[in-house]
Coordinates of C-alpha atoms and ligand atoms in Angstrom, one line a residue:
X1 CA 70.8 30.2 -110.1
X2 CA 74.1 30.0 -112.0
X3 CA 76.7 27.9 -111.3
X4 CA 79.6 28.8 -110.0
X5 CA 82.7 29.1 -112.9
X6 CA 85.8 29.8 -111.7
X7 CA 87.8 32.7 -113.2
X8 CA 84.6 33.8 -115.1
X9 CA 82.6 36.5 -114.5
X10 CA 79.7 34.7 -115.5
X11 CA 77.0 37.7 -116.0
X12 CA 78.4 38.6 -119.1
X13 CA 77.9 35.2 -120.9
X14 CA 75.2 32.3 -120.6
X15 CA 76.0 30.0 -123.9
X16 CA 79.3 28.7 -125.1
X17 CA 79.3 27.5 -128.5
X18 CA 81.6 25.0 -130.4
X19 CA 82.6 25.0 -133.6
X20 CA 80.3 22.3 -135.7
X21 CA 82.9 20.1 -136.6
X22 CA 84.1 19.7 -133.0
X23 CA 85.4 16.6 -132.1
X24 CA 83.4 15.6 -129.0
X25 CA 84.6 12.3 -127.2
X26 CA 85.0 9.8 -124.4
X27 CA 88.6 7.7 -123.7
X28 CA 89.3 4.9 -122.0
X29 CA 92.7 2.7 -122.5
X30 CA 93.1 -1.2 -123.5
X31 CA 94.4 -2.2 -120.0
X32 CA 91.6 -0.2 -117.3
X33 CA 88.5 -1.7 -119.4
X34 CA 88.9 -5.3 -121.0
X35 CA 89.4 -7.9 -118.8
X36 CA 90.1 -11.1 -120.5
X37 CA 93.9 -10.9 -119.5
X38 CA 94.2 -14.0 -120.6
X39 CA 91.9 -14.8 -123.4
X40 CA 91.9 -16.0 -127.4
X41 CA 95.8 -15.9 -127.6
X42 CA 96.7 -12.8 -125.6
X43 CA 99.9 -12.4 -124.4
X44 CA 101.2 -10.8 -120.7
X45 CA 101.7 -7.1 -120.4
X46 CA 103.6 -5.4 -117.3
X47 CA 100.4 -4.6 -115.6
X48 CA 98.9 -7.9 -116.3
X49 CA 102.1 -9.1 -113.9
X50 CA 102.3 -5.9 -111.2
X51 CA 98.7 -6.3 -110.8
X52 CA 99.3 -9.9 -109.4
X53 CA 102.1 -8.7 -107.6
X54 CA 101.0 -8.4 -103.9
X55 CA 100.9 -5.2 -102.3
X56 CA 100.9 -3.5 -105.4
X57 CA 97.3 -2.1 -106.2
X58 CA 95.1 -1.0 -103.5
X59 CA 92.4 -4.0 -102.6
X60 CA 94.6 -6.1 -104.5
X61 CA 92.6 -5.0 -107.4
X62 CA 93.6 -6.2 -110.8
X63 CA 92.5 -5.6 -114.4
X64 CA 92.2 -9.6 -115.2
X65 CA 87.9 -8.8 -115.8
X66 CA 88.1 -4.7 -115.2
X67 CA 85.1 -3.2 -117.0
X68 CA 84.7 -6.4 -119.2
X69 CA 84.6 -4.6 -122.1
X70 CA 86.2 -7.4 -123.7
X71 CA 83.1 -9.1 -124.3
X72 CA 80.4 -6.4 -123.5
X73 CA 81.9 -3.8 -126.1
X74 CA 78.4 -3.8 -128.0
X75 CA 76.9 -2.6 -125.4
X76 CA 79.3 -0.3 -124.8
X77 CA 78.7 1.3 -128.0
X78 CA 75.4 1.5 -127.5
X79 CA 75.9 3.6 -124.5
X80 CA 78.3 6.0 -126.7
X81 CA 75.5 6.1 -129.0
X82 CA 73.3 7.3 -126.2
X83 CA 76.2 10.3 -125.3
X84 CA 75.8 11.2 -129.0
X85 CA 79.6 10.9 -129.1
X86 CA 81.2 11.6 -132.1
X87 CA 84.7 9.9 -131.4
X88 CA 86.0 7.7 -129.0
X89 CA 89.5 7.6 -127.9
X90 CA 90.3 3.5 -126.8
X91 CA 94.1 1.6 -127.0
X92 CA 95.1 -1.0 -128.0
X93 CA 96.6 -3.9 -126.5
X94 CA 100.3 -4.8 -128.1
X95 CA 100.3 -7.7 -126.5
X96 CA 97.0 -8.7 -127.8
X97 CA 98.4 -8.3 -131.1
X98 CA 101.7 -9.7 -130.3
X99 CA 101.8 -12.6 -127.9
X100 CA 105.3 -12.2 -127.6
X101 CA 105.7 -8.0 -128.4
X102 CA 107.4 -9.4 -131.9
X103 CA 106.8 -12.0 -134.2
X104 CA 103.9 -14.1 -134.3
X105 CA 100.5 -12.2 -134.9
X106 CA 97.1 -12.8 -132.5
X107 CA 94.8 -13.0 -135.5
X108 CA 92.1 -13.1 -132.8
X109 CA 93.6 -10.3 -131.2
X110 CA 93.2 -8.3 -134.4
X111 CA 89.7 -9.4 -135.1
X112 CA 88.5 -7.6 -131.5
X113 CA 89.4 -4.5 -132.5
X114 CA 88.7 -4.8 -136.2
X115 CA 84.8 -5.6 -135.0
X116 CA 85.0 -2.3 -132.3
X117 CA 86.1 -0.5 -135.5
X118 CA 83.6 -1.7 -137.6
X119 CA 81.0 -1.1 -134.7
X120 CA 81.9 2.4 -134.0
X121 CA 82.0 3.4 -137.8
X122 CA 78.6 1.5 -138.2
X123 CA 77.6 4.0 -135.0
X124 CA 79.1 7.2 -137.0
X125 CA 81.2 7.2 -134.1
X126 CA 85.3 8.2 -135.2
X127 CA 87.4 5.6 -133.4
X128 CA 90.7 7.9 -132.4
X129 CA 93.0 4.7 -131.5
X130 CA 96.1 5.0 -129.0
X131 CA 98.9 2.5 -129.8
X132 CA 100.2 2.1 -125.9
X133 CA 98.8 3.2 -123.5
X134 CA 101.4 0.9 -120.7
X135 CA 100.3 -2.5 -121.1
X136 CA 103.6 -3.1 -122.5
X137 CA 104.6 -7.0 -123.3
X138 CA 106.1 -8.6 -120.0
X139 CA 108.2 -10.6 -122.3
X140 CA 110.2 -8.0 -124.0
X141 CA 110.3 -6.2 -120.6
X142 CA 112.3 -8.9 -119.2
X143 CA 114.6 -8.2 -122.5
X144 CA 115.5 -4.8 -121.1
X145 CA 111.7 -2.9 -121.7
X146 CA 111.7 0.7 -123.0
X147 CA 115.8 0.3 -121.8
X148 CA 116.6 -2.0 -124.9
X149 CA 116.5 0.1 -128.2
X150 CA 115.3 -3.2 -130.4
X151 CA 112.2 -3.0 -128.4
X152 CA 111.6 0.7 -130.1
X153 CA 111.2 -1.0 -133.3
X154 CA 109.5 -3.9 -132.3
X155 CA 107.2 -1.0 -131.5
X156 CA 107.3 0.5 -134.9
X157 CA 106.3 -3.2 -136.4
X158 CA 103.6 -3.0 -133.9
X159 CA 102.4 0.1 -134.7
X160 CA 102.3 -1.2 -138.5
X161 CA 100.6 -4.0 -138.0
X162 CA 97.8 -2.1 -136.7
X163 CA 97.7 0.3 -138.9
X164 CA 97.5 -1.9 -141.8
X165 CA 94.8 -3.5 -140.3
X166 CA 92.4 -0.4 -139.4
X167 CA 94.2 2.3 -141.1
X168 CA 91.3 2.1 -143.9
X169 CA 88.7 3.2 -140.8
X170 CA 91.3 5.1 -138.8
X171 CA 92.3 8.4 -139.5
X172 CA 93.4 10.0 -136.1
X173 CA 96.6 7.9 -134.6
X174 CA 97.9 8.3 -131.1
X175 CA 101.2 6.7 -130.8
X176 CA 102.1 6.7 -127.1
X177 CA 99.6 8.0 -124.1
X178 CA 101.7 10.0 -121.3
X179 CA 105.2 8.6 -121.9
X180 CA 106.1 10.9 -119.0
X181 CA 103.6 8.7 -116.9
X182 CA 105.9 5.5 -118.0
X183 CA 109.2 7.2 -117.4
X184 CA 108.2 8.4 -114.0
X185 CA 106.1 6.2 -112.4
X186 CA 107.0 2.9 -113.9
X187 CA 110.6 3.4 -113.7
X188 CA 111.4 5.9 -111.1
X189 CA 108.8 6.2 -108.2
X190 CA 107.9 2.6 -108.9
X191 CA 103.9 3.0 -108.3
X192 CA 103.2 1.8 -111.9
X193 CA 104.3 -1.3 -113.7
X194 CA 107.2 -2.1 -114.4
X195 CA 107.5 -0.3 -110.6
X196 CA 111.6 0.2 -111.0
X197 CA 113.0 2.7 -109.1
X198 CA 115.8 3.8 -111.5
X199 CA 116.3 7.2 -111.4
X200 CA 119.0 7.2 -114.6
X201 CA 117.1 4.3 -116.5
X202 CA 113.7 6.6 -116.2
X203 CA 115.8 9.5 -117.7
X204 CA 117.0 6.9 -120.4
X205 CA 113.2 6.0 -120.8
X206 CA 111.8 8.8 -121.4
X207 CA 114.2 9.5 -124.4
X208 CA 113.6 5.8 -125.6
X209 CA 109.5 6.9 -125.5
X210 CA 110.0 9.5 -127.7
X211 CA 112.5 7.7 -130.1
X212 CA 109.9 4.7 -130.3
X213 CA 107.2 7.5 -130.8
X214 CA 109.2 8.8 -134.1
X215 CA 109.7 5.4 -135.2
X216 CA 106.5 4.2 -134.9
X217 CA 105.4 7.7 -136.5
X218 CA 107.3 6.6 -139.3
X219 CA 105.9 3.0 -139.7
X220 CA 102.4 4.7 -139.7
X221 CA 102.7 7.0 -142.3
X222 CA 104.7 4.3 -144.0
X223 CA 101.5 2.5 -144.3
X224 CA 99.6 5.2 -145.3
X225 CA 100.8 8.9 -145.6
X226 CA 97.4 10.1 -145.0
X227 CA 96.6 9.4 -141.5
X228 CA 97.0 11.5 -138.7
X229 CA 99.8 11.1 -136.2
X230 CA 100.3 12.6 -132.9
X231 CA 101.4 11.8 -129.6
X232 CA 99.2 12.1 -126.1
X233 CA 101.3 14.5 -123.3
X234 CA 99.8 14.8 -120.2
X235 CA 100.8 18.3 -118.7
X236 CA 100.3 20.4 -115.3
X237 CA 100.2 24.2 -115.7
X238 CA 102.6 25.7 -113.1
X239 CA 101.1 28.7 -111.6
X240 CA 102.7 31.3 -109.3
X241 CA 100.9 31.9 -106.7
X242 CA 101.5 35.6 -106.3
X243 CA 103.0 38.3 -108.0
X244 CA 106.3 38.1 -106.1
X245 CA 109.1 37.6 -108.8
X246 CA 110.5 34.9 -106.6
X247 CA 106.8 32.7 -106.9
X248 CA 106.7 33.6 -110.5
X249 CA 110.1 32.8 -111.3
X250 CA 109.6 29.2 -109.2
X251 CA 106.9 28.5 -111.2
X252 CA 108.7 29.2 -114.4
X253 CA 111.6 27.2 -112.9
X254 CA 109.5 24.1 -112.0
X255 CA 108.0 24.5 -116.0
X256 CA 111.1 25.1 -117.3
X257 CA 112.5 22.1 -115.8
X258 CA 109.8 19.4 -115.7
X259 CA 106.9 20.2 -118.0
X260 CA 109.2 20.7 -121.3
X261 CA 110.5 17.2 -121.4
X262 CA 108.7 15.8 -124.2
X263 CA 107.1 19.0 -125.2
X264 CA 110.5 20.8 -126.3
X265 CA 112.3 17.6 -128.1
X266 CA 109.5 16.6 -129.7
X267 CA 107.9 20.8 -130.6
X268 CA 111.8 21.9 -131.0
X269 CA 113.8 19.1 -131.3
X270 CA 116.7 20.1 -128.0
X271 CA 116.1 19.1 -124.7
X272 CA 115.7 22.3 -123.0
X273 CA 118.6 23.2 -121.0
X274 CA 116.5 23.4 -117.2
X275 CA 115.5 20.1 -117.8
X276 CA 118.8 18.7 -118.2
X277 CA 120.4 20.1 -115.4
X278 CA 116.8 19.1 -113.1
X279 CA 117.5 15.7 -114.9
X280 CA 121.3 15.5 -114.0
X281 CA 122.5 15.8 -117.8
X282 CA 121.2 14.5 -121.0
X283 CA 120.5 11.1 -122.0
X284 CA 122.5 8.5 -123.8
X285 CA 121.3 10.3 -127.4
X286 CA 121.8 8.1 -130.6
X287 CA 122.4 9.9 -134.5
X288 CA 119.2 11.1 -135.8
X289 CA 117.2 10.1 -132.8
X290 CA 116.0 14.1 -132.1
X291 CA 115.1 14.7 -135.7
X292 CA 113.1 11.1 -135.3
X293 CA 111.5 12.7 -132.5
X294 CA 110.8 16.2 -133.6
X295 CA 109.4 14.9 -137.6
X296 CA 106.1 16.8 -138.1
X297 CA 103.2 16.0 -136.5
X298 CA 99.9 16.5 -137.4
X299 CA 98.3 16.7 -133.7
X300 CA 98.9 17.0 -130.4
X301 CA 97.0 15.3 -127.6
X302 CA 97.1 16.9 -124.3
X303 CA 95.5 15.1 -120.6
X304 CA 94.8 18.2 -118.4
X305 CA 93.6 17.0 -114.8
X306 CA 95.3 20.1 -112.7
X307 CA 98.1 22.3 -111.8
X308 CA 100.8 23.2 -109.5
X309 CA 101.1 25.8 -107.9
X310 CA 104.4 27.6 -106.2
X311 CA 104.9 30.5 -104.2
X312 CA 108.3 32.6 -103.0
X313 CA 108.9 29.4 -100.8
X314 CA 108.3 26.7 -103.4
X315 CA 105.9 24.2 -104.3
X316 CA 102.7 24.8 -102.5
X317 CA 101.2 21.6 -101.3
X318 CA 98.2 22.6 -100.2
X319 CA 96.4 25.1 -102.1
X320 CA 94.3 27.4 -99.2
X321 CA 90.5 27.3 -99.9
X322 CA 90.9 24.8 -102.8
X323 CA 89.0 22.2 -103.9
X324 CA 90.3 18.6 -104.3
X325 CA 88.8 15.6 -106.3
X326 CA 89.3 12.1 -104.4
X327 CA 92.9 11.4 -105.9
X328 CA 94.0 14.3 -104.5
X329 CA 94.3 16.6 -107.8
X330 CA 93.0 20.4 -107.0
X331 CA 90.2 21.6 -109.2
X332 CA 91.6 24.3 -111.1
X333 CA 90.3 25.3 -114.4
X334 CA 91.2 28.0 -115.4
X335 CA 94.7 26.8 -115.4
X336 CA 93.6 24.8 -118.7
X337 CA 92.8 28.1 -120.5
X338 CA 96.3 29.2 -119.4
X339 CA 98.3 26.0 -119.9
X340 CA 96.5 26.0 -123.8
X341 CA 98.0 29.2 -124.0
X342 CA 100.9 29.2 -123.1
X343 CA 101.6 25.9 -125.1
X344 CA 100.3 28.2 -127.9
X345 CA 102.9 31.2 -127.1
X346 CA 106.1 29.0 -126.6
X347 CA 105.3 26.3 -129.1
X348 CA 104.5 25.8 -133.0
X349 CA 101.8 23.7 -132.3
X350 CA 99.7 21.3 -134.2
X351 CA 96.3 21.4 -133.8
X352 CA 95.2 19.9 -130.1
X353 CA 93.0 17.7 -128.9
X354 CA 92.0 17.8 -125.0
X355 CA 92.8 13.5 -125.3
X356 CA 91.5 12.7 -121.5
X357 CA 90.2 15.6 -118.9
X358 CA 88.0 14.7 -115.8
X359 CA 87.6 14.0 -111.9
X360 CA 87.4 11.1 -109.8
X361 CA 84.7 11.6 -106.7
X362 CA 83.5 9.5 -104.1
X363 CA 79.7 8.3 -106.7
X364 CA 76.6 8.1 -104.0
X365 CA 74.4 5.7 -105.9
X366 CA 70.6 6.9 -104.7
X367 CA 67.8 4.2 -103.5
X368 CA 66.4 5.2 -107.0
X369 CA 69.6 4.3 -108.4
X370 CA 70.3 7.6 -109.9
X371 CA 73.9 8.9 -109.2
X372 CA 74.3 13.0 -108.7
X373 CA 77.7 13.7 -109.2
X374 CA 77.3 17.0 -109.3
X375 CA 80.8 18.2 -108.3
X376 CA 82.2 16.0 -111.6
X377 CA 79.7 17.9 -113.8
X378 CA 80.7 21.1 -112.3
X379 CA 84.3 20.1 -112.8
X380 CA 83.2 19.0 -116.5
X381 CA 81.5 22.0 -117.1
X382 CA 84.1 24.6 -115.7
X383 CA 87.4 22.5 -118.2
X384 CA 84.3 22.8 -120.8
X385 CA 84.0 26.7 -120.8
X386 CA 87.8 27.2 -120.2
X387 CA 88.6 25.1 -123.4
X388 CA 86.5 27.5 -125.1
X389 CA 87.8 30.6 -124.0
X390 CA 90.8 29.0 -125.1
X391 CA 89.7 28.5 -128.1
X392 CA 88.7 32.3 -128.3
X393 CA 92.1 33.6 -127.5
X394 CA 93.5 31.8 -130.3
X395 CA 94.8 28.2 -129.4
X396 CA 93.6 25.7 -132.3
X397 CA 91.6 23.4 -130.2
X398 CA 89.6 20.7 -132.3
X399 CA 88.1 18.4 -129.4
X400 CA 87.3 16.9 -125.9
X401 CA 87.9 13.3 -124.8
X402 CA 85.7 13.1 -121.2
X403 CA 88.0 11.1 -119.0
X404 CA 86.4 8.8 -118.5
X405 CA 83.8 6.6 -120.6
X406 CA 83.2 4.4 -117.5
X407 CA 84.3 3.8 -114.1
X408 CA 87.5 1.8 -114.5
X409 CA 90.5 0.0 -113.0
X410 CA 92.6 3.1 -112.5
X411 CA 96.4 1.3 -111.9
X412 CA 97.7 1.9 -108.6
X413 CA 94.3 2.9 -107.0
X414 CA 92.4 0.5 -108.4
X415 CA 88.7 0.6 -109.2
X416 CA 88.0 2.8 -105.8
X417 CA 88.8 5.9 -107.6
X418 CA 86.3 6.5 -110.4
X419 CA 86.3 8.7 -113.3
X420 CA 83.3 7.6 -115.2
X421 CA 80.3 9.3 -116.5
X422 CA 78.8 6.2 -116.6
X423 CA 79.0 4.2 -113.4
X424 CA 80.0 0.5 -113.1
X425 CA 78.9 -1.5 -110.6
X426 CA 81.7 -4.0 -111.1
X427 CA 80.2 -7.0 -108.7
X428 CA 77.2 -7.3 -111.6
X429 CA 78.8 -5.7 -114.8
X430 CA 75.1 -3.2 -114.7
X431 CA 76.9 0.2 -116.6
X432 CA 74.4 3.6 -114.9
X433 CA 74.4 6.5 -116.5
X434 CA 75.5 9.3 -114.2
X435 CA 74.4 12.8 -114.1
X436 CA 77.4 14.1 -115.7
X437 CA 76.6 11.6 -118.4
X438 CA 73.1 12.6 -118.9
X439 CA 74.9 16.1 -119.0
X440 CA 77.9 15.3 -121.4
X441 CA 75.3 14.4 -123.9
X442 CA 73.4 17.4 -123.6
X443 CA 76.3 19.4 -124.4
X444 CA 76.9 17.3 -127.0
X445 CA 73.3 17.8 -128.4
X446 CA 73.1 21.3 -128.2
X447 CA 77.1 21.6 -129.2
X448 CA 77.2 24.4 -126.4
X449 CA 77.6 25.4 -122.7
X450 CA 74.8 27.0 -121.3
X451 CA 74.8 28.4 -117.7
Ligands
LIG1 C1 95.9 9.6 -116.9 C2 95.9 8.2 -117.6 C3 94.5 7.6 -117.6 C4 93.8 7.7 -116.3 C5 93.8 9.2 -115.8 C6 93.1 9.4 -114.5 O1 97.2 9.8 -116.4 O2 96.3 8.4 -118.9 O3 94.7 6.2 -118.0 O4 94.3 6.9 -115.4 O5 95.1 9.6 -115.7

């Protein structure tokens, strides 16, 4: 029987081909799969410290071993060679690199990732790199973090340290993942590292994000002209719920005002004018800072998990008859074919990649050991088909990153809320493929859909 697809009236189709040269991948980030906090040289990052601060992470879990990837990363690879993935999406640690966020460099921090490169070329597997993705240096957070503007270029050096380093076996460059993420959570609601509650300072933040995203933009291209450069943006479609023009224009208000706020600096180079009045006014803005921010870029990297949704009332918390995944996020695919294009109607955009996309459920591991996660597969599946569709409307879609490789150590939640395909059992360090896994490399066999 066919599954059921959301939105799709699924008689009419039963195979969904990509384009050959699609870029099918897996992501994880520096911080939610090493480990070795502590190891050959590395310096402390925010989350190294929250995540030792009590009451902080749920179980009092902490990334100090995580998924060990640190030291397993061979056999990592090998299990991306058995996905047939054809890029991988990882971060890097800056404070790996940089003990102290500036200054002296980690040789031995270089040399990790210079041997996962080397690995994942060797695998004909494209290494898509992030620069930061939150395990910012605790160091230069107590000199004023993402606040202090010296820190932005300290990121730029970073960011060219790296890049002359692996840009000879790099071409796609990520500067930032979700600097929304940072702004908000980190510095606002407090639930992520540095976990200030700074309403004004978030606003500042975000700004400072984007400014060290044009910087280190800059020091990239500086290196080498040819590479890639792009910036990862994780965005919520806002749906109205009916056709009542108070729900539609609610949902236009809550876009209007939250989801433009890197999009519209960085796409048009203004803040729109929603978002400073949601906001409370515009940031403290420096000379040249939004044409920094808005220089070309050569791809855009969008996380799509869900949506929100908002009637004649407001926003609807509870979505009648929906399905949720176990962090709470309602399963709504079709939304990604509409978010893609509207992104594609309001924006000039670079081409996209789908960066991170994926579902955390409660994993039953069998007595065989096998692991059915069938509601992640369907949830797969379904953000599979709609990328397509979006694809066939017109939006210049050139890849999927799964979200994620393995089960990891997912900040505030810690490792009970898992997103891999491939399970870890975290006690023994034994990785298990899960259904969805097995699946995901079907797909990526076949480079098609078929339901
Ligand atoms: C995104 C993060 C990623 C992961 C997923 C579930 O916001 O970029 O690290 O935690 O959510």
């Amino acid at each position: 029987m066919a599954p059921n697809v959301q939105g799709l009236d699924i008689g009419t189709m039963t195979k969904y081909t990509f384009p050959h040269n699609f870029l099918w991948g897996a992501a994880t980030a520096s911080y939610q799969i090493e480990g070795a906090w502590n190891e050959d040289g590395k310096g402390e990052s925010v989350w190294d410290r929250f995540s030792h601060t009590p009451g902080k992470i749920a179980n009092a879990d902490t990334g100090d071993v995580a998924c060990d990837h640190y030291h397993r990363w061979r056999e990592d690879i090998a299990l991306m060679r058995q996905l047939g993935l054809k890029a991988y999406r990882f971060s890097v640690s800056w404070p790996r690199i940089l003990p102290a966020g500036v200054g002296r460099v980690n040789e031995a921090g270089l040399d990790f990732y210079d041997r996962l490169v080397d690995a994942l070329c060797a695998a004909n597997i494209e290494p898509f790199i992030t620069l930061h993705h939150w395990d910012f240096p605790q160091i230069l957070y107590e000199q004023g973090g993402w606040t202090n503007r010296d820190n932005l270029h300290h990121f730029a050096d970073y960011a060219a340290i790296v890049t002359k380093r692996l840009g000879d076996r790099i071409s796609r460059w990520a500067t930032i993942n979700e600097p929304g993420v940072i702004a908000w959570d980190g510095y606002i609601g407090g639930e992520h590292a540095p976990g200030e509650q700074d309403p004004l300072k978030g606003r500042q933040v975000a700004h400072n994000l984007m400014v060290a995203h044009g910087l280190a933009a800059q020091a990239i291209r500086g290196v080498d002209s040819n590479l890639q450069v792009g910036i990862v943006l994780n965005q919520w479609m806002a749906d109205a719920a009916d056709d009542q023009p108070q729900s539609i224009k609610n949902a236009g208000q809550a876009w209007d005002s939250s989801e433009t706020t890197f999009l519209h600096p960085i796409l048009k180079g203004y803040y729109h004018p929603a978002q400073v009045e949601w906001t409370g006014g515009l940031p403290e803005i420096q000379p040249g800072d939004m044409a920094l921010i808005s220089q070309k870029m050569d791809f855009l990297g969008i996380n799509f998990y869900s949506r929100n949704l908002y009637n004649a009332k407001g926003h609807v918390d509870e979505v009648p008859g929906a399905e949720y995944t176990a962090i709470g996020w309602e399963v709504c695919a079709p939304a990604l074919r509409r978010l893609l294009n509207k992104l594609n109607r309001d924006y000039s955009l670079p081409p996209v990649y789908i960066t991170e996309n994926g579902a955390a459920f409660q994993d039953v591991v069998a007595a065989d050991g096998s692991i059915h996660d069938s509601r992640r597969l369907d949830y797969l599946r379904q953000h599979f088909i709609q990328t397509r569709l979006a694809m066939q409307d017109g939006v210049d879609v050139r890849g999927y990153f799964v979200w994620s490789l393995l089960d990891n150590f997912e900040w505030a939640e810690g490792y009970n809320k898992r997103f891999g395909i491939i399970r870890v059992d975290f006690d023994t360090q034994q990785r298990i493929f899960k259904d969805s896994g097995a699946w995901v490399a079907g797909v990526i066999r076949d480079n098609a859909v078929t339901i």
